[in-house]
Amino acid sequence: MKYVDEYRDARLARGLVAELARKVTRPWVLMEICGGQTHTLMRYGIDELIPSQIELVHGPGCPVCVTPLEIIDKAIYLAEQPNVTLVSYGDMLRVPGSHTDLLHVKAGGGDVRVAYSPMEALKAARALPERQIVFLGIGFETTAPANATAVWQARRQGLKNFSMLVSHVLVPPAIRMLLSSGRNRVQGFIAPGHVCTVMGYREYESLSQHFRVPIVVGGFEPVDLLEAISMLVAQLEQGRAEVENQYTRSVTRGGNLPAQKLMEEVFEVCDRKWRGIGLIPQSGLRLRAEYAAYDAEKVFELQDTTVQEPPECISAQVLQGLKKPMECAAFGKACTPERPLGAPMVSAEGACAAYYRYRRHAGAGN
Ligand code: SF4
């Protein structure tokens, strides 16, 4: 398949590993932001193939993992209301809230439906005018255009029974937070290709310049990631700190301008809490006041709450690249994909699930 097979070519991959071995002269710590990239690294054993001087740590780019516990609890509350149909991406159903999850609410009779797109929720709103349809709109810049389109269309169609519980997060403020932390070890970043397909990479240029850190926009196949690692190591070895684009088959510097325009029309930037990490200023999107009639927080007058994470879950450190999943005492014991304690073990993009699935721990996997 074009654009897939050549990026999974074992001969090309071996060549890139050999090139890396020639290039690297000292230890470097690199972070991939996106959970999809983490899974490719684990699945193909790239972290074990590359020279041992290069350490890969995993960033906070799993949307399910960083959705705040409070938003999960609000979704659960809504799903328990008799007149509400809650529509969500499938991964969200198993994410533990503070006392249960959406899957248990569904099993108990709650009307919780899985969708692949917010458009399915709009369709449900038209088909079920007697019910309130709420879409759980989470994710990074990647899913924001589709969610913005759904809200924009709901207003255009005059729907009175559709709303969205929004918890969007943005990648550049998270990178800024990581680089500003006194505990930061990361010396180069692989920026998420799908986010940059929408947003371009202009925003990353000021980060790279300000923090003197190389950033390479990377794709999701093994050859993409090996190329991105090689480009980062080349910059670091040469003392350069620039933004480079490995994922040229999808990403341009300016990104998808019509998608950005629609996001700008429907959403505005706000402070946002990230699960496990805490509040990151100006790191989220919320619906603009003009769209308040479609904001589930306002429609249902949801109250802000603060909920404690399970104390044994160290996802905050995992999501900031400070610890690896197997350094968590609960990993593979009290916390497994069947009985997850924290979101990184639930999500298809979570780092803990990736380590478990690809057997990076004795006794893990199946
Ligand atoms: S293994 Fe489970 S408990 Fe430990 S950090 Fe990951 S999600 Fe949290």
Coordinates of N, CA, C and O and ligand atoms in Angstrom, one line a residue, residues 312-315 318 325 328 330-332 335 341-345 352, ligand 1:
E312 N -1.7 5.2 44.1 CA -0.7 4.3 43.5 C -0.4 4.6 42.0 O 0.6 4.1 41.5
C313 N -1.2 5.4 41.4 CA -1.0 5.6 39.9 C 0.0 6.8 39.7 O -0.3 7.9 40.2
I314 N 1.1 6.5 39.0 CA 2.1 7.5 38.8 C 2.0 8.1 37.4 O 3.0 8.5 36.8
S315 N 0.8 8.1 36.8 CA 0.6 8.5 35.4 C 1.2 9.9 35.2 O 1.7 10.2 34.1
V318 N 4.7 9.4 34.4 CA 4.8 8.7 33.1 C 4.5 9.7 31.9 O 5.3 9.7 30.9
P325 N 6.6 3.3 32.4 CA 5.5 2.5 33.0 C 5.9 1.4 34.0 O 5.3 1.2 35.0
C328 N 6.3 1.8 37.7 CA 5.1 2.0 38.6 C 4.9 0.6 39.3 O 4.8 -0.4 38.6
A330 N 2.3 -0.6 40.5 CA 1.1 -1.3 40.2 C 1.1 -1.9 38.8 O 0.2 -2.8 38.4
F331 N 2.1 -1.6 37.9 CA 2.1 -2.0 36.5 C 2.1 -3.6 36.4 O 2.9 -4.3 37.0
G332 N 1.1 -4.1 35.7 CA 1.0 -5.5 35.4 C 0.5 -6.3 36.7 O 0.4 -7.5 36.6
C335 N -2.7 -3.1 38.2 CA -3.1 -2.3 37.1 C -2.8 -3.1 35.8 O -1.6 -3.3 35.5
L341 N -6.0 0.9 36.6 CA -6.1 1.9 37.7 C -6.1 3.3 37.1 O -6.7 4.2 37.6
G342 N -5.3 3.5 36.0 CA -5.2 4.8 35.4 C -5.4 4.8 33.9 O -5.3 3.7 33.3
A343 N -5.7 6.0 33.4 CA -6.0 6.1 32.0 C -4.9 5.6 31.0 O -5.2 5.0 30.0
P344 N -3.6 5.7 31.3 CA -2.6 5.2 30.4 C -2.6 3.7 30.2 O -2.0 3.2 29.3
M345 N -3.3 3.0 31.1 CA -3.4 1.6 30.9 C -4.7 1.2 30.1 O -4.8 0.1 29.6
C352 N 1.3 3.0 29.2 CA 1.3 1.8 30.1 C 0.7 0.6 29.3 O 1.3 -0.5 29.4
Ligands
SF4_1 S1 0.6 1.2 35.3 FE1 -1.5 1.8 35.9 S2 -1.3 2.7 37.9 FE2 0.8 2.6 37.0 S3 1.0 4.7 36.0 FE3 0.3 3.2 34.4 S4 -2.0 3.5 34.5 FE4 -1.2 4.4 36.5

